Amino acid sequence: MHDFILSKISGEFIDIPSILIKHFYNSGRILNASNDELILFLKDKGISEDIIKTFLENKNEYNKNPLLFNKKYNEEIKGIREKEKIEITTISDYDYPQQLKKIPNFPIVLYTKGNFNFDYNKSIAIVGTRTASTYALKKVREIVTELIREGYCVISGLARGIDGEAHRAAINSSGKTAKWLSGKGCVGI
């Protein structure tokens, strides 16, 4: 629950949770850390005073009544899981992808829909322009078709152009594809 709350109170400042987790090791320690300690650490990491101020205001609001926040977010998680059929995996969960922890500014919460069990060692990200030429789209289809034959899962951002064509080619080749929605750790297969 702490990971989900940290993600929520970080709001649009999606880099803050991963920066803090790398230092404090878990969300519970971050939520219980003193404001002075967090200010010093975040300033040292180059985070602006305005962002730090907003983050601390949200954290302090949580610390005033953590039970209320826990209840609110438990209901939100339940709604996401039951109504939307979306699973939530946090950085503290056993099944959080280990490879994802290696990237800078990893998401601490993943929202997944569909089968999220694939071989992370056989996955490839494909990204490109939204205004792709006919030739580029044809090449993406050829490349993705071959990757699917080799057992790769194609990961992309679901944008128009190259990204979308990569997903279509994977689906048309009966392969696995995952979409990555920027900033909030949303993936689906």
Short mmCIF file of C-alpha atoms in Angstrom, two decimals:
data_model
loop_
_atom_site.label_atom_id
_atom_site.label_comp_id
_atom_site.label_asym_id
_atom_site.label_seq_id
_atom_site.Cartn_x
_atom_site.Cartn_y
_atom_site.Cartn_z
CA MET A 1 0.00 0.00 0.00
CA HIS A 2 2.88 2.39 0.75
CA ASP A 3 4.13 2.15 -2.84
CA PHE A 4 0.70 3.03 -4.20
CA ILE A 5 0.38 5.96 -1.78
CA LEU A 6 3.88 7.25 -2.62
CA SER A 7 2.98 7.09 -6.31
CA LYS A 8 -0.24 9.01 -5.68
CA ILE A 9 1.26 11.74 -3.50
CA SER A 10 4.06 12.20 -6.03
CA GLY A 11 1.41 13.16 -8.57
CA GLU A 12 2.84 14.38 -11.85
CA PHE A 13 6.40 14.28 -10.50
CA ILE A 14 6.98 10.74 -11.71
CA ASP A 15 10.75 10.76 -11.10
CA ILE A 16 10.51 11.38 -7.35
CA PRO A 17 9.48 7.88 -6.20
CA SER A 18 12.31 6.04 -7.95
CA ILE A 19 14.88 8.63 -6.86
CA LEU A 20 13.75 8.25 -3.25
CA ILE A 21 13.46 4.44 -3.33
CA LYS A 22 17.04 4.14 -4.54
CA HIS A 23 18.13 5.94 -1.37
CA PHE A 24 15.53 4.95 1.26
CA TYR A 25 14.92 1.40 -0.11
CA ASN A 26 11.15 1.36 0.46
CA SER A 27 8.10 3.60 0.41
CA GLY A 28 7.31 3.17 4.10
CA ARG A 29 10.66 4.69 5.08
CA ILE A 30 10.05 7.58 2.68
CA LEU A 31 6.60 8.32 4.08
CA ASN A 32 8.05 8.28 7.61
CA ALA A 33 11.19 10.30 6.80
CA SER A 34 11.46 13.82 8.15
CA ASN A 35 10.76 16.69 5.80
CA ASP A 36 14.23 18.10 6.48
CA GLU A 37 15.87 14.84 5.44
CA LEU A 38 13.78 14.68 2.26
CA ILE A 39 14.46 18.32 1.39
CA LEU A 40 18.22 17.87 1.70
CA PHE A 41 18.21 14.69 -0.32
CA LEU A 42 15.93 15.95 -3.12
CA LYS A 43 17.79 19.27 -3.42
CA ASP A 44 21.02 17.31 -3.71
CA LYS A 45 19.42 15.37 -6.60
CA GLY A 46 18.58 18.61 -8.40
CA ILE A 47 14.83 18.60 -7.76
CA SER A 48 13.39 22.13 -7.81
CA GLU A 49 12.10 23.76 -4.64
CA ASP A 50 8.58 24.06 -6.10
CA ILE A 51 8.40 20.34 -6.80
CA ILE A 52 9.80 19.50 -3.36
CA LYS A 53 7.27 21.82 -1.74
CA THR A 54 4.33 20.23 -3.55
CA PHE A 55 5.56 16.72 -2.80
CA LEU A 56 5.99 17.51 0.91
CA GLU A 57 2.56 19.13 1.13
CA ASN A 58 1.04 15.92 -0.23
CA LYS A 59 3.17 13.78 2.09
CA ASN A 60 2.20 15.88 5.10
CA GLU A 61 -1.48 15.57 4.15
CA TYR A 62 -1.06 11.80 4.10
CA ASN A 63 0.75 11.80 7.47
CA LYS A 64 -2.10 13.75 9.11
CA ASN A 65 -4.47 10.83 8.58
CA PRO A 66 -2.85 7.75 7.03
CA LEU A 67 -5.86 5.55 7.85
CA LEU A 68 -8.12 7.78 5.75
CA PHE A 69 -5.66 7.65 2.84
CA ASN A 70 -5.31 3.87 3.18
CA LYS A 71 -9.09 3.44 3.11
CA LYS A 72 -9.46 5.78 0.13
CA TYR A 73 -6.72 4.09 -1.88
CA ASN A 74 -7.83 0.57 -0.94
CA GLU A 75 -11.21 1.46 -2.44
CA GLU A 76 -9.52 2.92 -5.52
CA ILE A 77 -7.39 -0.21 -5.98
CA LYS A 78 -10.45 -2.43 -5.54
CA GLY A 79 -12.33 -0.41 -8.17
CA ILE A 80 -9.44 -0.60 -10.62
CA ARG A 81 -9.14 -4.36 -10.17
CA GLU A 82 -12.84 -5.22 -10.20
CA LYS A 83 -14.32 -2.72 -12.65
CA GLU A 84 -11.45 -2.25 -15.08
CA LYS A 85 -9.94 -5.75 -14.69
CA ILE A 86 -6.54 -4.12 -14.27
CA GLU A 87 -3.92 -5.62 -11.98
CA ILE A 88 -1.61 -3.49 -9.87
CA THR A 89 1.97 -4.54 -9.20
CA THR A 90 4.27 -2.42 -7.06
CA ILE A 91 8.04 -2.26 -6.74
CA SER A 92 7.74 -4.24 -3.47
CA ASP A 93 5.87 -7.13 -5.08
CA TYR A 94 7.68 -10.35 -5.88
CA ASP A 95 6.48 -10.31 -9.50
CA TYR A 96 7.66 -6.76 -10.28
CA PRO A 97 9.99 -7.14 -13.30
CA GLN A 98 13.59 -7.11 -12.07
CA GLN A 99 14.85 -5.73 -15.39
CA LEU A 100 12.59 -2.71 -14.96
CA LYS A 101 14.30 -1.83 -11.67
CA LYS A 102 17.52 -1.28 -13.61
CA ILE A 103 16.27 1.69 -15.62
CA PRO A 104 16.60 5.23 -14.32
CA ASN A 105 13.34 6.57 -12.88
CA PHE A 106 11.51 3.24 -12.92
CA PRO A 107 7.79 3.31 -12.12
CA ILE A 108 7.00 2.07 -8.63
CA VAL A 109 3.49 1.02 -9.61
CA LEU A 110 2.57 -0.95 -12.73
CA TYR A 111 -1.01 -1.23 -13.99
CA THR A 112 -1.43 -4.30 -16.17
CA LYS A 113 -4.24 -5.75 -18.19
CA GLY A 114 -4.00 -9.09 -19.90
CA ASN A 115 -1.29 -11.71 -19.57
CA PHE A 116 1.76 -10.00 -18.12
CA ASN A 117 3.84 -13.18 -17.83
CA PHE A 118 6.46 -13.12 -20.55
CA ASP A 119 10.17 -13.79 -20.82
CA TYR A 120 11.76 -10.44 -19.99
CA ASN A 121 15.00 -11.59 -21.54
CA LYS A 122 13.24 -11.96 -24.90
CA SER A 123 11.57 -8.59 -25.19
CA ILE A 124 12.40 -5.61 -27.34
CA ALA A 125 11.21 -2.02 -27.28
CA ILE A 126 10.26 -0.45 -30.59
CA VAL A 127 9.71 3.29 -30.74
CA GLY A 128 9.74 5.74 -33.57
CA THR A 129 8.15 8.68 -35.28
CA ARG A 130 4.42 9.28 -35.33
CA THR A 131 4.65 10.44 -38.94
CA ALA A 132 6.29 7.38 -40.46
CA SER A 133 6.69 6.90 -44.20
CA THR A 134 5.09 3.97 -45.99
CA TYR A 135 8.54 2.43 -46.33
CA ALA A 136 9.25 2.73 -42.57
CA LEU A 137 5.90 1.12 -41.70
CA LYS A 138 6.63 -1.75 -44.10
CA LYS A 139 10.08 -2.29 -42.52
CA VAL A 140 8.62 -2.28 -39.01
CA ARG A 141 6.13 -4.98 -40.04
CA GLU A 142 8.94 -7.09 -41.49
CA ILE A 143 11.19 -6.68 -38.46
CA VAL A 144 8.43 -7.34 -35.93
CA THR A 145 7.20 -10.41 -37.82
CA GLU A 146 10.70 -11.87 -37.61
CA LEU A 147 11.05 -10.97 -33.93
CA ILE A 148 7.74 -12.68 -33.16
CA ARG A 149 8.93 -15.83 -34.97
CA GLU A 150 11.96 -15.78 -32.67
CA GLY A 151 9.71 -15.58 -29.60
CA TYR A 152 10.15 -11.93 -28.65
CA CYS A 153 7.57 -9.78 -26.94
CA VAL A 154 7.35 -6.36 -28.60
CA ILE A 155 7.06 -3.42 -26.21
CA SER A 156 6.09 0.00 -27.45
CA GLY A 157 4.23 3.16 -26.52
CA LEU A 158 1.02 2.71 -28.51
CA ALA A 159 1.42 6.06 -30.29
CA ARG A 160 0.48 6.52 -33.92
CA GLY A 161 3.10 5.64 -36.51
CA ILE A 162 5.93 3.23 -35.74
CA ASP A 163 4.74 2.33 -32.23
CA GLY A 164 1.20 1.43 -33.32
CA GLU A 165 2.44 -0.46 -36.37
CA ALA A 166 4.76 -2.53 -34.17
CA HIS A 167 1.78 -3.57 -32.03
CA ARG A 168 -0.39 -4.37 -35.05
CA ALA A 169 2.38 -6.45 -36.63
CA ALA A 170 2.89 -8.39 -33.38
CA ILE A 171 -0.83 -9.09 -33.05
CA ASN A 172 -1.15 -10.04 -36.74
CA SER A 173 1.77 -12.46 -36.26
CA SER A 174 0.04 -14.02 -33.19
CA GLY A 175 2.81 -12.66 -30.98
CA LYS A 176 2.97 -11.00 -27.62
CA THR A 177 2.95 -7.23 -27.36
CA ALA A 178 3.02 -4.86 -24.42
CA LYS A 179 2.13 -1.20 -24.51
CA TRP A 180 3.89 1.26 -22.27
CA LEU A 181 1.92 4.38 -21.41
CA SER A 182 4.33 7.11 -20.46
CA GLY A 183 4.72 8.27 -16.92
CA LYS A 184 2.35 6.08 -15.00
CA GLY A 185 3.71 2.59 -15.44
CA CYS A 186 0.80 1.27 -17.46
CA VAL A 187 1.38 -1.87 -19.42
CA GLY A 188 -0.89 -4.41 -21.04
CA ILE A 189 -0.39 -7.50 -23.10
#
